[in-house]
PDB file of C-alpha atoms in Angstrom:
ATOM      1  CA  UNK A   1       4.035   3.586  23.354  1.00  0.00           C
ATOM      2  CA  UNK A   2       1.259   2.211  25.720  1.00  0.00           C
ATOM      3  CA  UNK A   3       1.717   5.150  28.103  1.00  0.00           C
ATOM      4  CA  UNK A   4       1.145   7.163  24.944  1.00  0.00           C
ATOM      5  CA  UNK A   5      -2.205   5.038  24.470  1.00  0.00           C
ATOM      6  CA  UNK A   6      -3.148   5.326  28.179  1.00  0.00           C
ATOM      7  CA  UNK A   7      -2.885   9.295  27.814  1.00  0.00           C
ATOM      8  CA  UNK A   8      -4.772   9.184  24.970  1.00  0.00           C
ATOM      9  CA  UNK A   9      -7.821   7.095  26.602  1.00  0.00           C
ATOM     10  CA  UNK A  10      -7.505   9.309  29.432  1.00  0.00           C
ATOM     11  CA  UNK A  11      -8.446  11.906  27.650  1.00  0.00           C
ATOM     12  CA  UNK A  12     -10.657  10.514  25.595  1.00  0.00           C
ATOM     13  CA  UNK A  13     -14.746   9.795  26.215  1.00  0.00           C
ATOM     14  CA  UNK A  14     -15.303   6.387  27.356  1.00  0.00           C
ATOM     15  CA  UNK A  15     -16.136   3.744  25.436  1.00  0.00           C
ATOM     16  CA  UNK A  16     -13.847   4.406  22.888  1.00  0.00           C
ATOM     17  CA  UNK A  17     -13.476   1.875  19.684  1.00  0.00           C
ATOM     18  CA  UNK A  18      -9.626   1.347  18.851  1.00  0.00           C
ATOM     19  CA  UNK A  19      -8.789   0.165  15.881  1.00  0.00           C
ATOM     20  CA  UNK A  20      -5.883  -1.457  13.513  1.00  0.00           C
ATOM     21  CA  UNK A  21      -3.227  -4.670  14.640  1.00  0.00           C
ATOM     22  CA  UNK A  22      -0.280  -2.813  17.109  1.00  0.00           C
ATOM     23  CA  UNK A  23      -3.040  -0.339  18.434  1.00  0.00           C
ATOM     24  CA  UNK A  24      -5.128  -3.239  19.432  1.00  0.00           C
ATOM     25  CA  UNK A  25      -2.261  -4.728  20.865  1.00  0.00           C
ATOM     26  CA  UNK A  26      -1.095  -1.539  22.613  1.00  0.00           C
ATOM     27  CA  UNK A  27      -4.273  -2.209  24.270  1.00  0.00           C
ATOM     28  CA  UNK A  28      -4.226  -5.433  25.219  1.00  0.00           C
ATOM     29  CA  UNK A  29      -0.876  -4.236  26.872  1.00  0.00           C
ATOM     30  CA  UNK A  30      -2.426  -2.056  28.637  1.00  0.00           C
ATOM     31  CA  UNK A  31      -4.997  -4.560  29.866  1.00  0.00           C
ATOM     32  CA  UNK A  32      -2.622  -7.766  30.632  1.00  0.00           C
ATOM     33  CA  UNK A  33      -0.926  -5.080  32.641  1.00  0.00           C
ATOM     34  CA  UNK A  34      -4.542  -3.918  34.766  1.00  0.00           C
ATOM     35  CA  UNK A  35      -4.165   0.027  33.677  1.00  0.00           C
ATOM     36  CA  UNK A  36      -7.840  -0.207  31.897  1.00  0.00           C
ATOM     37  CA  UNK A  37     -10.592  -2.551  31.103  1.00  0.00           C
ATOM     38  CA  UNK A  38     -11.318  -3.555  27.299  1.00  0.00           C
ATOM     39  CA  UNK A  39     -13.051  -5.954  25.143  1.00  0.00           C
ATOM     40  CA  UNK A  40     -10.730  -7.181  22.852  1.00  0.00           C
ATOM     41  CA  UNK A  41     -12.378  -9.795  20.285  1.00  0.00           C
ATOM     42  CA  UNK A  42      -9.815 -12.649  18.776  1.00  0.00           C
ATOM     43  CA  UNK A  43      -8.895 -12.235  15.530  1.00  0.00           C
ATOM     44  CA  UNK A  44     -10.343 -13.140  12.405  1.00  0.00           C
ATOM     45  CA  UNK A  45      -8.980 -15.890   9.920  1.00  0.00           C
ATOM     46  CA  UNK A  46      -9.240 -14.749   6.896  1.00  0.00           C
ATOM     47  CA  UNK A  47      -7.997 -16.498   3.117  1.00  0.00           C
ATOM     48  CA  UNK A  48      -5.052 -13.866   3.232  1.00  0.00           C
ATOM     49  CA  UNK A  49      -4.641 -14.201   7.025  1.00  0.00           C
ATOM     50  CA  UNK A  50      -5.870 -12.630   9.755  1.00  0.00           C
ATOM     51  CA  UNK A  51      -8.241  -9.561  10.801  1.00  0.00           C
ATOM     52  CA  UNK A  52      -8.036  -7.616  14.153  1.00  0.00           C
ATOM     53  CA  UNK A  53     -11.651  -6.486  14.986  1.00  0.00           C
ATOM     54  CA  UNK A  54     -11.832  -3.448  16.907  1.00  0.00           C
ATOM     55  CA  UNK A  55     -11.338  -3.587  20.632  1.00  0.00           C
ATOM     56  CA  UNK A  56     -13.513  -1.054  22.930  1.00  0.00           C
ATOM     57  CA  UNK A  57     -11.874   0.177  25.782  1.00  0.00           C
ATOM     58  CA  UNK A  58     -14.894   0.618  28.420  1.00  0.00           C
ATOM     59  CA  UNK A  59     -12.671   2.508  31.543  1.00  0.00           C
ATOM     60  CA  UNK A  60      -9.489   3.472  32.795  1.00  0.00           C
ATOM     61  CA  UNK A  61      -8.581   1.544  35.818  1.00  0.00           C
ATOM     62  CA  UNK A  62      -7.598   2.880  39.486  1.00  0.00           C
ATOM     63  CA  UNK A  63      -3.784   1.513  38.842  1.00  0.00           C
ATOM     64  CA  UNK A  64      -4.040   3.568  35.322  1.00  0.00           C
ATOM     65  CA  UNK A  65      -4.893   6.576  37.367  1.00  0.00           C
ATOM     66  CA  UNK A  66      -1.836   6.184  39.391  1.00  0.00           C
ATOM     67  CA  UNK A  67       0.795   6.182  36.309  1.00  0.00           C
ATOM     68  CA  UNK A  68      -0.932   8.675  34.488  1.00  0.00           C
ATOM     69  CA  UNK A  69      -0.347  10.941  37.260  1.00  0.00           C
ATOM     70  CA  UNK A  70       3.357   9.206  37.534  1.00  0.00           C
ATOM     71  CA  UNK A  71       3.815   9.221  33.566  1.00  0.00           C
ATOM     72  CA  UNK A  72       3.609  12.221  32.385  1.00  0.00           C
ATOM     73  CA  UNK A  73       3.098  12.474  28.441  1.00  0.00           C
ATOM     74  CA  UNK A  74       6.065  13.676  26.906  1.00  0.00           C
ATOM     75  CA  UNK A  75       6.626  17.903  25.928  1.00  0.00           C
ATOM     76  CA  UNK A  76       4.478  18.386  29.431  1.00  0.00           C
ATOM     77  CA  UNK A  77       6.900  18.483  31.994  1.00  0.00           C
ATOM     78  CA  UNK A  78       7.791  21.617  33.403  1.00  0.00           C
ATOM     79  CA  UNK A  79      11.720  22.587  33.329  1.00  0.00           C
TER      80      UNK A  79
END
Protein backbone atom coordinates (compact mmCIF):
# COMPACT_ATOMS: atom_id res chain seq x y z
CA UNK A 1 0.00 0.00 0.00
CA UNK A 2 2.83 2.58 0.74
CA UNK A 3 4.55 1.76 -2.56
CA UNK A 4 1.13 2.57 -3.97
CA UNK A 5 1.38 6.03 -2.00
CA UNK A 6 5.03 6.58 -3.03
CA UNK A 7 3.89 6.20 -6.84
CA UNK A 8 1.30 8.37 -6.31
CA UNK A 9 3.58 11.32 -4.75
CA UNK A 10 5.89 10.63 -7.43
CA UNK A 11 3.73 11.64 -9.70
CA UNK A 12 2.20 14.10 -8.07
CA UNK A 13 3.31 18.13 -7.73
CA UNK A 14 5.14 18.71 -4.63
CA UNK A 15 3.85 19.84 -1.73
CA UNK A 16 1.02 17.79 -1.76
CA UNK A 17 -1.66 17.85 1.34
CA UNK A 18 -2.72 14.13 2.24
CA UNK A 19 -5.47 13.64 4.01
CA UNK A 20 -7.74 11.05 6.21
CA UNK A 21 -6.26 8.43 9.31
CA UNK A 22 -4.47 5.18 7.19
CA UNK A 23 -3.40 7.69 4.36
CA UNK A 24 -1.68 9.78 6.89
CA UNK A 25 -0.25 6.84 8.25
CA UNK A 26 0.73 5.38 4.86
CA UNK A 27 2.77 8.40 5.02
CA UNK A 28 4.32 8.39 8.01
CA UNK A 29 5.39 4.84 6.72
CA UNK A 30 6.84 6.12 4.16
CA UNK A 31 8.76 8.65 6.23
CA UNK A 32 9.91 6.34 9.37
CA UNK A 33 11.20 4.34 6.46
CA UNK A 34 13.38 7.68 4.71
CA UNK A 35 11.52 7.25 1.07
CA UNK A 36 10.16 11.10 1.42
CA UNK A 37 10.09 14.00 3.70
CA UNK A 38 6.63 15.15 5.36
CA UNK A 39 5.15 17.19 8.02
CA UNK A 40 2.93 15.16 9.79
CA UNK A 41 1.08 17.16 12.73
CA UNK A 42 -0.08 14.88 15.97
CA UNK A 43 -3.41 14.28 16.22
CA UNK A 44 -6.16 16.07 17.61
CA UNK A 45 -8.18 15.07 20.86
CA UNK A 46 -11.33 15.59 20.29
CA UNK A 47 -14.80 14.81 22.79
CA UNK A 48 -15.46 11.76 20.36
CA UNK A 49 -11.73 10.98 20.00
CA UNK A 50 -9.26 11.87 17.87
CA UNK A 51 -8.61 14.00 14.53
CA UNK A 52 -5.73 13.38 12.01
CA UNK A 53 -4.80 16.84 10.53
CA UNK A 54 -3.49 16.71 7.18
CA UNK A 55 0.13 15.84 6.64
CA UNK A 56 2.08 17.67 3.60
CA UNK A 57 4.48 15.71 1.95
CA UNK A 58 7.25 18.43 0.85
CA UNK A 59 9.73 15.83 -1.46
CA UNK A 60 10.48 12.50 -2.45
CA UNK A 61 13.72 11.37 -1.08
CA UNK A 62 16.96 9.97 -3.02
CA UNK A 63 16.25 6.29 -1.34
CA UNK A 64 12.43 6.82 -2.70
CA UNK A 65 13.93 7.34 -6.09
CA UNK A 66 15.70 4.12 -5.91
CA UNK A 67 12.45 1.81 -5.17
CA UNK A 68 10.35 3.61 -7.37
CA UNK A 69 12.57 2.66 -10.08
CA UNK A 70 12.83 -0.98 -8.22
CA UNK A 71 8.91 -1.04 -7.46
CA UNK A 72 7.20 -0.83 -10.19
CA UNK A 73 3.34 0.06 -9.73
CA UNK A 74 1.34 -2.78 -10.44
CA UNK A 75 -0.48 -3.41 -14.37
CA UNK A 76 3.04 -1.65 -15.63
CA UNK A 77 5.31 -4.32 -16.06
CA UNK A 78 6.00 -5.47 -19.35
CA UNK A 79 5.38 -9.41 -20.05
Amino acid sequence: MSITLLHRLAAATLPCNIEGGSNVDAVRILVMAGHIKAIIPAPVRTLDGYVQPIATVTAVTPMGQTMLKRFVPPGSRKP
